[in-house]
Structures are given as structure tokens and as C-alpha cells.
XYZ file of C-alpha atoms in Angstrom:
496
model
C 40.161 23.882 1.579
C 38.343 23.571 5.138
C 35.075 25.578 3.699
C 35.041 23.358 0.756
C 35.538 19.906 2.318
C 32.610 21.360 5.035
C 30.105 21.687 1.990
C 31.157 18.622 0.626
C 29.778 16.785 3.777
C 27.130 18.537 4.005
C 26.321 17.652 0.563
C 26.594 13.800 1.225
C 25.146 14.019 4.565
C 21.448 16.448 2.298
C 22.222 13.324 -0.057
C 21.426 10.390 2.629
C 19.031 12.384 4.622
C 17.103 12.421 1.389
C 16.902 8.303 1.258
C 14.322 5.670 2.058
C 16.224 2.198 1.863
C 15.677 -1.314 2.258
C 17.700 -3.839 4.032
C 17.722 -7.481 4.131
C 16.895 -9.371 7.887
C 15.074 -8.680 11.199
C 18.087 -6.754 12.836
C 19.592 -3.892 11.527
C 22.824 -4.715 9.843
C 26.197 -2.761 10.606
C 26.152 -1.262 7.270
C 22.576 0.628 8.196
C 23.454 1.741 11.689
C 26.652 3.440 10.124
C 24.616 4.975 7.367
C 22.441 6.302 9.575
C 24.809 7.383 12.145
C 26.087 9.547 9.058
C 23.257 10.959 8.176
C 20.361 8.355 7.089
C 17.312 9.816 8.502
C 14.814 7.187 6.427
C 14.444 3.598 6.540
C 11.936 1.548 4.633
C 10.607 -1.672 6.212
C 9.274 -4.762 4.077
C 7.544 -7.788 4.932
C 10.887 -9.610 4.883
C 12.028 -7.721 8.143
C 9.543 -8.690 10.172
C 8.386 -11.701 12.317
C 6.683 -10.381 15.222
C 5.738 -7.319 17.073
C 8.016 -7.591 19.686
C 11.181 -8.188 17.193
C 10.118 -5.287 15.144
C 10.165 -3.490 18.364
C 13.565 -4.116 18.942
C 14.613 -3.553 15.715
C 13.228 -0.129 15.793
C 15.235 0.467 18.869
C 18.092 -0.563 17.658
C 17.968 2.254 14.717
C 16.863 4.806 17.044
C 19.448 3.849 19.480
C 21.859 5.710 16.138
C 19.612 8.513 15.586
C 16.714 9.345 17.652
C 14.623 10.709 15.252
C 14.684 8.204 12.217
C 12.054 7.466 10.214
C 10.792 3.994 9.925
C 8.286 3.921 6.983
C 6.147 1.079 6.035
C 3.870 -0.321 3.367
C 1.340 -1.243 5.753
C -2.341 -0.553 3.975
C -4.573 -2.937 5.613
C -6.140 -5.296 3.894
C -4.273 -7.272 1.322
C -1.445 -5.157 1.711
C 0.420 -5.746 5.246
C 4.027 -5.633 6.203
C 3.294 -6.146 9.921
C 1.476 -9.207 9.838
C 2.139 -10.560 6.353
C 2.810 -14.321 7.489
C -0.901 -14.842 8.509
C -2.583 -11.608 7.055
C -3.765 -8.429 8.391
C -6.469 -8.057 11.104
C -8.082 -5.121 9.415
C -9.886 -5.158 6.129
C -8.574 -2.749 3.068
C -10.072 0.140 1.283
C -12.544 -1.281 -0.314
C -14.509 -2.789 2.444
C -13.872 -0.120 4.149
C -15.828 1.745 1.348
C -18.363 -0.238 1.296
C -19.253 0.181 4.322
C -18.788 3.861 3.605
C -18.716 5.121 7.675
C -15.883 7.580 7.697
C -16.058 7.491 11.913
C -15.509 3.263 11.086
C -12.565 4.180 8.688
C -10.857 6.980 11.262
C -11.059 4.372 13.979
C -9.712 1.588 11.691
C -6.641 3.387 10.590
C -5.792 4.983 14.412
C -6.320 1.513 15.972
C -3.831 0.072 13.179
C -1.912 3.487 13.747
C -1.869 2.590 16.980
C -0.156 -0.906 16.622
C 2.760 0.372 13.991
C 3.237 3.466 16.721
C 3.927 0.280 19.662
C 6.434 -1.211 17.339
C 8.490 2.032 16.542
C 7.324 2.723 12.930
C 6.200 6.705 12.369
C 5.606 6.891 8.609
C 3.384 4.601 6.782
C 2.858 4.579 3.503
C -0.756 4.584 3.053
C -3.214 4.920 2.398
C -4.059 4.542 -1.498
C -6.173 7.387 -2.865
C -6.889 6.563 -6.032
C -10.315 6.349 -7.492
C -10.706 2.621 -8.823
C -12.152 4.120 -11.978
C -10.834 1.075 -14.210
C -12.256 -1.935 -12.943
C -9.563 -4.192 -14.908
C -6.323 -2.651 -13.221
C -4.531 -4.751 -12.023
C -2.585 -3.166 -9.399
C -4.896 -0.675 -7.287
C -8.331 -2.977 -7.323
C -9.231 -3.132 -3.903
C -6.774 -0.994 -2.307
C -8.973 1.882 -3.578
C -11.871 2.558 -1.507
C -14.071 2.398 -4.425
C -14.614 3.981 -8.215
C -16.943 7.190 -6.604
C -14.847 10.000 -6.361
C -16.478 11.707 -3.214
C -16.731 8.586 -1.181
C -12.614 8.101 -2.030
C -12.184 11.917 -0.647
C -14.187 11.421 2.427
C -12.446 8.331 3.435
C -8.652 9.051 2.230
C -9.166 12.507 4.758
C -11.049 10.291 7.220
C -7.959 7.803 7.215
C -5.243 10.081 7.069
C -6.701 11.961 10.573
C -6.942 8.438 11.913
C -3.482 7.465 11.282
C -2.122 10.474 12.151
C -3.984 10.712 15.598
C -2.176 7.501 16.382
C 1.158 9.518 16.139
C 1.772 8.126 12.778
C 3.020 10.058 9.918
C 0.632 9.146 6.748
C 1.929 9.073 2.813
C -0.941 9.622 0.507
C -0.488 8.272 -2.578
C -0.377 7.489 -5.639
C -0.423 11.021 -7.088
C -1.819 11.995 -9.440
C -4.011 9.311 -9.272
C -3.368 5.315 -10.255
C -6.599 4.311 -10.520
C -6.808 4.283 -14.378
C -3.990 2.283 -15.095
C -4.328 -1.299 -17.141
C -0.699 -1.279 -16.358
C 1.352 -2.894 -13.243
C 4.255 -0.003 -12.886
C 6.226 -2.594 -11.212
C 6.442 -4.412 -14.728
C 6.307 -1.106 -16.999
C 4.762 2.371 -16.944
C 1.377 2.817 -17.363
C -0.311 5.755 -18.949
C -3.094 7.979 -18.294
C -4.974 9.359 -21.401
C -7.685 11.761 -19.844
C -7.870 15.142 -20.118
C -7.456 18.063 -17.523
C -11.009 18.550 -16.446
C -11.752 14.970 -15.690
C -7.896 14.695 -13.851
C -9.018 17.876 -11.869
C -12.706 16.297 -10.911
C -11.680 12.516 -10.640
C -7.819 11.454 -9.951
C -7.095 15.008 -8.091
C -10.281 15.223 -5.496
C -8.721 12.913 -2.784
C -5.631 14.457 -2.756
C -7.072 17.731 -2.259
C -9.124 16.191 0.607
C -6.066 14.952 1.731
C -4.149 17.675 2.101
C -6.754 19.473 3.914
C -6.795 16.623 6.288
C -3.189 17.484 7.055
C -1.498 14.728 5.556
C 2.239 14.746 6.113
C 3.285 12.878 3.096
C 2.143 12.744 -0.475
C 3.867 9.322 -2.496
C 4.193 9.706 -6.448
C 2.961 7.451 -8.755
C 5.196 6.107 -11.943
C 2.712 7.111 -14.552
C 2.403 9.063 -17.595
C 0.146 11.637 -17.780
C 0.530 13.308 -20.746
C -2.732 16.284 -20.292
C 0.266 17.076 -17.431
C 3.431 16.133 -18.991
C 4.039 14.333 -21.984
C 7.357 13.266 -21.861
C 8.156 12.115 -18.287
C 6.230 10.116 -15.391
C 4.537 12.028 -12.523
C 7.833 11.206 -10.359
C 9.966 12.645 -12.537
C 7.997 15.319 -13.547
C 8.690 19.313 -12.039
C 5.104 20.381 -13.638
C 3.585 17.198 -11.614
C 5.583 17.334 -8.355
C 5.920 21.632 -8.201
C 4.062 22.690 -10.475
C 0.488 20.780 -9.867
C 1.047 19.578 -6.279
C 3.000 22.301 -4.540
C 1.797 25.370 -6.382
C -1.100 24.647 -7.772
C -2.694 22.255 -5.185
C -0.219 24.407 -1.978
C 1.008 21.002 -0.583
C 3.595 21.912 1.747
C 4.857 18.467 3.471
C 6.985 15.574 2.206
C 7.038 14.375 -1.093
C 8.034 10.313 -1.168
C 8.686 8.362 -4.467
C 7.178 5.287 -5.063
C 9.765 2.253 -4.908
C 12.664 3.735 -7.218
C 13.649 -0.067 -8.116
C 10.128 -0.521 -9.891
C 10.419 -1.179 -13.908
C 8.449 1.883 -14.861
C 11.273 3.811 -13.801
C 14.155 1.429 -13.486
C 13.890 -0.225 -16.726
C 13.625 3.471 -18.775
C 16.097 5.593 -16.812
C 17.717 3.759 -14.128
C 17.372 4.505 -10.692
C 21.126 6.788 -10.447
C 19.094 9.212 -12.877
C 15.673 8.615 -12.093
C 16.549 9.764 -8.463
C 18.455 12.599 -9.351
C 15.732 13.699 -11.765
C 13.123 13.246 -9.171
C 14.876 15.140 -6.548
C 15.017 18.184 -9.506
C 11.717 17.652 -10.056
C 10.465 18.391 -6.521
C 10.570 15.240 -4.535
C 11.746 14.870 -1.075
C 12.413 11.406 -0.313
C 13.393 8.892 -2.429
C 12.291 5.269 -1.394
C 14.009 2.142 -2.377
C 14.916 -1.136 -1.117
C 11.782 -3.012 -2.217
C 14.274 -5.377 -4.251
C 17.652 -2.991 -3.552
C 18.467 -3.884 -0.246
C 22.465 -3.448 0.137
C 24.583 -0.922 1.156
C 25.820 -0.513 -2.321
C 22.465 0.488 -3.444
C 22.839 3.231 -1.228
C 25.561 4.589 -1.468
C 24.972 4.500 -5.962
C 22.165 6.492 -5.335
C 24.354 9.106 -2.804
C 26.890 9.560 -4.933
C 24.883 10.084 -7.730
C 23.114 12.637 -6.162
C 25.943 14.280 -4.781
C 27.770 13.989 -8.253
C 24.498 15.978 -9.689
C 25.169 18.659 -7.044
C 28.886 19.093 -8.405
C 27.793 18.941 -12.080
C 25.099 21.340 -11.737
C 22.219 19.283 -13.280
C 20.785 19.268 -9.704
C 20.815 22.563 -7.490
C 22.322 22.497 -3.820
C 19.298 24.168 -2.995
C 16.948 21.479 -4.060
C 18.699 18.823 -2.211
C 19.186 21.141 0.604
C 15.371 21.387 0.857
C 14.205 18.406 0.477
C 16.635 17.066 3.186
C 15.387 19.853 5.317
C 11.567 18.111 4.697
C 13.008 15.028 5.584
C 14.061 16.363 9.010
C 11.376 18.181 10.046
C 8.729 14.998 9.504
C 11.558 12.934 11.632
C 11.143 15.933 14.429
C 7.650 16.351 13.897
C 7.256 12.373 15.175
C 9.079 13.202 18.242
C 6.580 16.225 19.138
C 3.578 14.180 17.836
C 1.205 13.624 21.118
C -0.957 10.803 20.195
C -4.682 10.264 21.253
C -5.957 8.257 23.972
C -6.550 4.407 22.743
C -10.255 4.158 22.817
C -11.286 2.032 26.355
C -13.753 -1.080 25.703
C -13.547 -3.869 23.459
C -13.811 -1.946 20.117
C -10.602 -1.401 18.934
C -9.323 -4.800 19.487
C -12.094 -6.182 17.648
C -12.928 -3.247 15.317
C -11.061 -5.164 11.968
C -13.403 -7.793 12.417
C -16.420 -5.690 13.285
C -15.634 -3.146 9.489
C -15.050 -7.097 7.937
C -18.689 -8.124 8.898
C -20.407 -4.617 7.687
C -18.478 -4.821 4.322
C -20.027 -8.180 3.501
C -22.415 -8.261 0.712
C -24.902 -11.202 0.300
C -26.795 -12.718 -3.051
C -28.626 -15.524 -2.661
C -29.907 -17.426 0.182
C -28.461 -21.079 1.503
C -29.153 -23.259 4.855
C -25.868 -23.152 7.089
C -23.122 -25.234 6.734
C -23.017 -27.677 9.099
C -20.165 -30.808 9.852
C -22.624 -33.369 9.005
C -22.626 -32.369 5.371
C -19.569 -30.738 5.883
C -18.401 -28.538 2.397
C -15.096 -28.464 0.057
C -13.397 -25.273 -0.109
C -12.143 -24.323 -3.790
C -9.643 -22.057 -3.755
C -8.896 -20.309 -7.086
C -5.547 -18.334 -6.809
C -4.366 -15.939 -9.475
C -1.172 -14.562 -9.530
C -0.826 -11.783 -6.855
C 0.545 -8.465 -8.096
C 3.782 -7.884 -6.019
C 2.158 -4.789 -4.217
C 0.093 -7.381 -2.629
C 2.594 -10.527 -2.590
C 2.241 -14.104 -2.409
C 3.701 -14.871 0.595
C 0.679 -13.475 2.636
C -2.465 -16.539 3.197
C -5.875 -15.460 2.244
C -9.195 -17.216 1.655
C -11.940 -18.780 3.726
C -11.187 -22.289 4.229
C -9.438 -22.004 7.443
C -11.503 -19.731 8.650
C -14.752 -22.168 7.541
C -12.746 -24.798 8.801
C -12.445 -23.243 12.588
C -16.329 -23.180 12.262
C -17.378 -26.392 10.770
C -15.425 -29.279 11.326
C -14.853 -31.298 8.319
C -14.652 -28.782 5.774
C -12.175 -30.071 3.164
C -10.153 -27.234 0.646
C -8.146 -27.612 -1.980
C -5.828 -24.726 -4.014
C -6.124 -24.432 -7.880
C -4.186 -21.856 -10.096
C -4.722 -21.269 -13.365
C -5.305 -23.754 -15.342
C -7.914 -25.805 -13.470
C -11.244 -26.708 -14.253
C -14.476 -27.245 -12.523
C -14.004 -31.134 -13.382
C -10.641 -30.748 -11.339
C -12.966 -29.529 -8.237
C -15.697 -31.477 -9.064
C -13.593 -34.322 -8.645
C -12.220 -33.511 -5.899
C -14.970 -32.301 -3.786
C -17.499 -35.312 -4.759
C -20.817 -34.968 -3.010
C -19.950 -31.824 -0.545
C -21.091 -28.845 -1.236
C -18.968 -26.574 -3.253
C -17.538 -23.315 -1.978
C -15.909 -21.566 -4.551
C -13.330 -18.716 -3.298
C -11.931 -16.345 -6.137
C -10.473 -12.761 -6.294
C -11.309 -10.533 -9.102
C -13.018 -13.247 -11.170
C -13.773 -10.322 -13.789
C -10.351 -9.848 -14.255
C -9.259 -13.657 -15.005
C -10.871 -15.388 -18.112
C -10.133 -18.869 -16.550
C -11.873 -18.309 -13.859
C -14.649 -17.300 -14.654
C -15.189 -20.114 -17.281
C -14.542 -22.484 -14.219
C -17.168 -20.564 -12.106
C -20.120 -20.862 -14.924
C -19.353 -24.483 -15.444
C -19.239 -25.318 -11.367
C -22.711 -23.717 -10.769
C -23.705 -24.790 -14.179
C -22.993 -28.295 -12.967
C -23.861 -28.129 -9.156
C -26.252 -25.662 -8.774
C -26.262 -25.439 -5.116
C -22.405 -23.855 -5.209
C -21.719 -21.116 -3.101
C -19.476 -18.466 -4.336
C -16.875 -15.546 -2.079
C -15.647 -13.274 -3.985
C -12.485 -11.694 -2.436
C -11.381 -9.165 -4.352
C -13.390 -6.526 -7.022
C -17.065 -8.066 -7.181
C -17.886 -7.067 -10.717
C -19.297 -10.010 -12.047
C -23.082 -11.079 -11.968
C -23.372 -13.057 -8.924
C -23.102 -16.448 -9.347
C -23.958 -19.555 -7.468
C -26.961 -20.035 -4.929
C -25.507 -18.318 -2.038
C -22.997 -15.351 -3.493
C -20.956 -13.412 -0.938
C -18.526 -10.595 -1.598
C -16.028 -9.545 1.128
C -14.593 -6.667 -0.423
C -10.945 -8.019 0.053
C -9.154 -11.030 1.053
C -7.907 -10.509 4.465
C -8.300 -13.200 7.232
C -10.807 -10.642 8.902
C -12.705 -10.502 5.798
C -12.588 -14.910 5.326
C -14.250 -14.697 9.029
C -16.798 -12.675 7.889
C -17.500 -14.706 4.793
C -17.451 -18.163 7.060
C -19.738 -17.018 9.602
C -22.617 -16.426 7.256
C -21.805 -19.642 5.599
C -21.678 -21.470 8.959
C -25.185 -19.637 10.028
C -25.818 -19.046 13.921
């Protein structure tokens, strides 16, 4: 009775380990410092838990002050995508700028120095960064969190940020294997599919993850697609031939294997996450991350049970659990024994964000600076932000033209405006019109042709994938939408 109650717990205790949860607040609740004093050695961090540096400091502490070795993950790209500075945007620019800049010793410095800053604040594992190749201009999900649609430059700069991050001490999660960047599909809303064949999976989608891997990554994150050339009947989470057969066998990854967010439709809303966790432990996967929109102790302990109940029943082998929560622990050691390097001395990498912001910048057109005496209206044309990215996170360039020309005016218009709309409100200034992925978003781009159609001396920023023909007198494209990248934009628009 002894032995079997002993294998019980250490059942439930492989069945935590294995976890990657969410909580609600900026302190750790009771609930999560009990869990993890029982054997949580994950726990997942979202914009909604942090307000500053120092708090997430302390809240760090606090979970390590249970377990020494926890992992705090995070979502923390760059770019569009940040968790630590999502109430006024990151100070680094994404993938994409980073791409087009295409200076892997820029993008190695860019990810240590923001390595560097999670590492001060107690987070070791961040999720990032993305490595799919942004082969389908129109998804709607990936877009400039790609480094760009050339498969090469995505390899040298997914290995280039990977050794960057993890120089910093930082555990990175390469994802979204086998590759996202063909989707039309958001997989938070449903589950996308992938209709190419093996060859061009093995010389597109599969190249930065091999470069990846070689770069030492210590965590690869599934995507929640369907690919059937690999498996027709279940997503690449869920999927042994995906997970072991393709990336552990075929490919020889040997480190942690995350889920993407469990909670997400594409899995959630066809088997549930009880079942879709159990099935992606089976297939291979280590860690199983949730809490995006699951953020209760209930959640957790569903998704233990149901893990440990698939132990019992046989549909999931001790083994498997036993291993991954064996990969679990050894990246939450491996953090401990990481030695990270030396912060570069001189003013570079507090200012390096901007400095990658200003090289990404591409410029159509010529204008005369901006100036306060004919001081310009800022047109802001917002489209819904996918929930990777968020809402809650300010972007644009009228602040940051603002800061530079006194007297700018702005104004915010979602779909459904019109150029008459900003033409009425802007009167005689100068027009600056500010969009992200225009190519993407019909209305848009009907109100861009009829602004410069009607005001020919508009200027237009384009924020996000610049696919269109360039527009407008002056046409700038920042290659994302951070507040690094709104700098860049304003300072060419503001002249000397």
C-alpha cells in the first residue's frame, strides 16, 4: 500500500512538473505558491502580470522563494509582441525589421540585450522567437513576427537570436513548428491547415528549425496546425509523427518540447484541453502551456488529474510523463548553471532598439520636414489586433511626431472610416496616414487611394507588412509598430 501510494505521488507530482500555467495579478497567489511547492516547476507570465520591472522582480522572487529553480516563461518577442513592457510598447523592434535590416551580429545583440532585461527581472524561458517563414503575405497571425518570407535569411537570424537570448542566460522556445507561416488561419479562432507537400515543408517551413537546433536552442514550441503531407488527421501538437517522429528522430532535437497556449480554439474547441494535453504529452511534448485565458487553480489541477487519470488508464505511459517531467527539470537546472555574458560596456545596448528601428526604415518618396509652423494631422487607421499581438499595447507615430513637432494633431479611426472622415478632420495640415498591413484590410486601402487621391502631398507609415505599392508623396515603412519603430518613422518626417 506504501509502494503504491509512493507512485501515485510521483505520478501527480511528473503531472505538475509537466505544466506551464497562467495566473491572474502581479503577486503570486496562494494557490500558485502551493502548486509549486508540490511540484509546479513552470509558470507562464502574461501581460496582465506585469506593471513594472521592479514588481516583476519581486514577483519572480516570490516563486523562487517556493522552488528555486522554477521556470518563469514569457511571450516576450520584441516588437509588437511584449509582455514586459506592454502598457507603452517594447523598446526593441520585431522580426521583421530586424530582417530587414538583415545583420545577424544586430539581431544577436538585440535579443541578448532584451535577454538581458527578462534575466534582471527573474524570467529564464522566453518564448520566442517566431521562426516561421512569412511565406503567405495575407496571414493574419505571424506577419511581422517572421523575419521575412526568404527562407535562408529566417535561418540565419532565428540561430542568430536564439545564441543571443541564450547568452543572456535565457532559455529560448523556438517556435511555431513545423512552421506557421502559411496559415490564412488565426489558431486562436480555429485550426489552420497547411496543404504543401514534403519537399517544399523540408526546404521552406523546416530550414529554421534545423538552424535552430544547431544553434542550441533549449526549447522548440508547437504550432496548432494541420499538416496533412505529415499527418492527416491530427495537428502538429498532437501529433507523435510531428513531435517524435519529425522533430526528435528525424530532425535529433533533444531539449524541451512546449505547446502552444492549450486554451487556443484550434485545439480547445475540437478536443478540449483535458484530452488535447494528454494526447500531446503521448505524442512527445514536454510542457504543456496554458493560462493565456485559463488562469485558476482549477484549470490546473483539470489538466493534472487528467493526466494522471491517463497514467492509470493506460492511454498515456508512465514513462512518457516520466520523461517529459524529467525535460522539464533539467531546463529549470540548466538556468541555475547558465553563466551569462558580460553586458556589452558603452552606450549600445541601451540604445541598440532604437539604433535596429532606424536601419529597418524604408523610404519612397521625398517630402520637406515637418515643421510646427505647418504643423501635420496624424491619421491613425487601427485594425483589429490579432490576440498574439493584443490591443492593449499603444503603437503608431503620433506621439512620437508629436515629441518632435509641436502641434501635430492625431486622430484614431477603425474600420469603417473614410478619407472624408480625415479629411475633415485634419483641414489644411498635412496628412500623415499611419496603417498596419494595409494589404491585408480592404477598407483601408480604399481610404488610402482616396486620401492621396485627394491630397496629394499625404505622407504614408506603414507599420506592419509593406506589400502594397507605395503610396503618398513621402512613403515610409517601419517594418513593425513598436514605439522604437514610430521614432524612427517621426524623425525622418521631422527632418534634422
Amino acid at each position: 500500500m506504501t509502494v503504491l501510494a509512493h507512485k501515485v505521488d510521483t505520478v501527480t507530482r511528473d503531472a505538475l512538473a509537466v505544466l506551464q500555467p497562467g495566473f491572474e495579478g502581479t503577486t503570486a497567489p496562494a494557490w500558485l505558491l502551493r502548486q509549486v511547492s508540490e511540484g509546479l516547476t513552470s509558470v507562464g507570465l502574461f501581460g496582465r502580470n506585469i506593471a513594472s520591472p521592479e514588481q516583476l522582480a519581486a514577483l519572480t522572487a516570490q516563486l523562487r522563494a517556493e522552488r528555486e529553480d522554477v521556470l518563469v516563461a514569457i511571450d516576450e518577442e520584441g516588437g509588437d509582441v511584449t509582455r514586459l513592457e506592454v502598457r507603452g510598447g517594447s523598446s526593441f523592434p520585431g522580426n521583421l525589421a530586424l530582417g530587414a535590416v538583415d545583420d545577424t551580429s544586430l539581431t544577436r545583440d538585440v535579443a541578448r540585450e532584451l535577454g538581458r532585461r527578462l534575466a534582471e527581472c527573474g524570467v529564464n524561458l522566453n518564448w520566442a522567437p517566431s521562426a516561421d517563414v512569412n511565406s503567405n503575405p495575407d496571414n493574419p497571425v505571424i506577419g511581422v513576427r517572421s523575419f521575412g518570407a526568404d527562407t535562408q535569411l529566417a535561418a540565419r537570424h532565428t540561430a542568430a537570436y536564439v545564441e543571443g537570448l541564450q547568452a543572456a542566460g535565457v532559455a529560448a522556445c523556438t517556435k511555431h513548428f513545423p512552421g506557421h507561416g502559411d496559415t490564412n488561419v488565426d489558431s486562436h479562432h480555429a485550426l489552420p491547415r497547411i496543404d504543401v507537400d514534403l519537399d517544399t515543408l523540408a526546404a521552406r517551413e523546416l530550414v529554421p528549425f534545423k538552424a535552430a537546433i544547431e544553434a542550441g536552442t533549449k526549447a522548440v514550441m508547437s504550432a496548432h496546425i494541420l499538416v496533412p503531407a505529415l499527418d492527416p488527421t491530427r495537428p502538429a501538437t498532437l501529433s507523435p509523427q510531428i513531435l517524435t517522429g519529425l522533430l526528435r528522430k528525424e530532425l535529433g532535437y533533444e531539449g524541451l518540447i512546449v505547446t502552444d497556449g492549450m486554451e487556443m480554439n484550434a485545439i480547445a474547441g475540437t478536443y478540449g484541453i483535458e484530452r488535447g494535453s494528454v494526447l500531446a504529452v503521448a505524442a512527445g511534448a514536454d510542457a504543456i502551456c496554458v493560462g493565456g485565458g485559463l488562469a485558476d487553480e482549477a484549470t490546473v489541477l483539470r489538466l493534472r488529474d487528467a493526466l494522471v487519470a491517463a497514467v492509470r488508464e493506460g492511454s498515456l505511459p508512465e514513462e512518457r510523463l516520466a520523461e517529459a517531467a524529467a525535460r522539464v527539470r533539467a531546463l529549470a537546472e540548466w538556468t541555475l548553471m547558465a553563466r551569462p555574458d558580460a553586458r556589452p560596456e558603452g552606450s549600445r545596448a541601451s540604445g541598440i532598439g532604437l539604433e535596429a528601428a532606424r536601419r529597418a526604415v524604408t523610404v519612397t518618396g521625398s517630402a520637406s520636414p515637418l515643421t510646427a509652423a505647418a504643423a501635420p494631422y496624424v491619421a491613425t487607421l487601427t485594425p483589429v489586433a490579432n490576440i498574439a499581438v493584443g490591443d492593449e499595447t499603444p503603437w503608431g507615430v503620433a506621439a512620437e511626431l508629436a515629441a518632435l513637432v509641436p502641434g501635430t494633431a492625431s486622430g484614431v479611426y477603425p474600420e469603417g472610416a473614410s478619407a472624408g472622415d480625415i479629411l475633415a478632420a485634419a483641414g489644411d495640415r498635412t496628412v500623415v496616414a499611419v496603417v498596419r498591413d494595409a494589404h491585408r484590410h480592404p477598407w483601408m486601402a480604399e481610404a488610402l487611394d482616396a486620401l492621396v487621391a485627394a491630397r496629394a502631398d499625404t505622407v504614408v507609415v506603414e507599420m506592419g507588412l509593406p506589400r502594397a505599392e507605395p503610396r503618398g508623396r513621402l512613403y515610409i515603412a517601419t517594418h513593425g509598430a513598436s514605439p522604437v519603430c514610430g521614432r524612427a518613422a517621426a524623425e525622418i518626417l521631422a527632418g534634422p
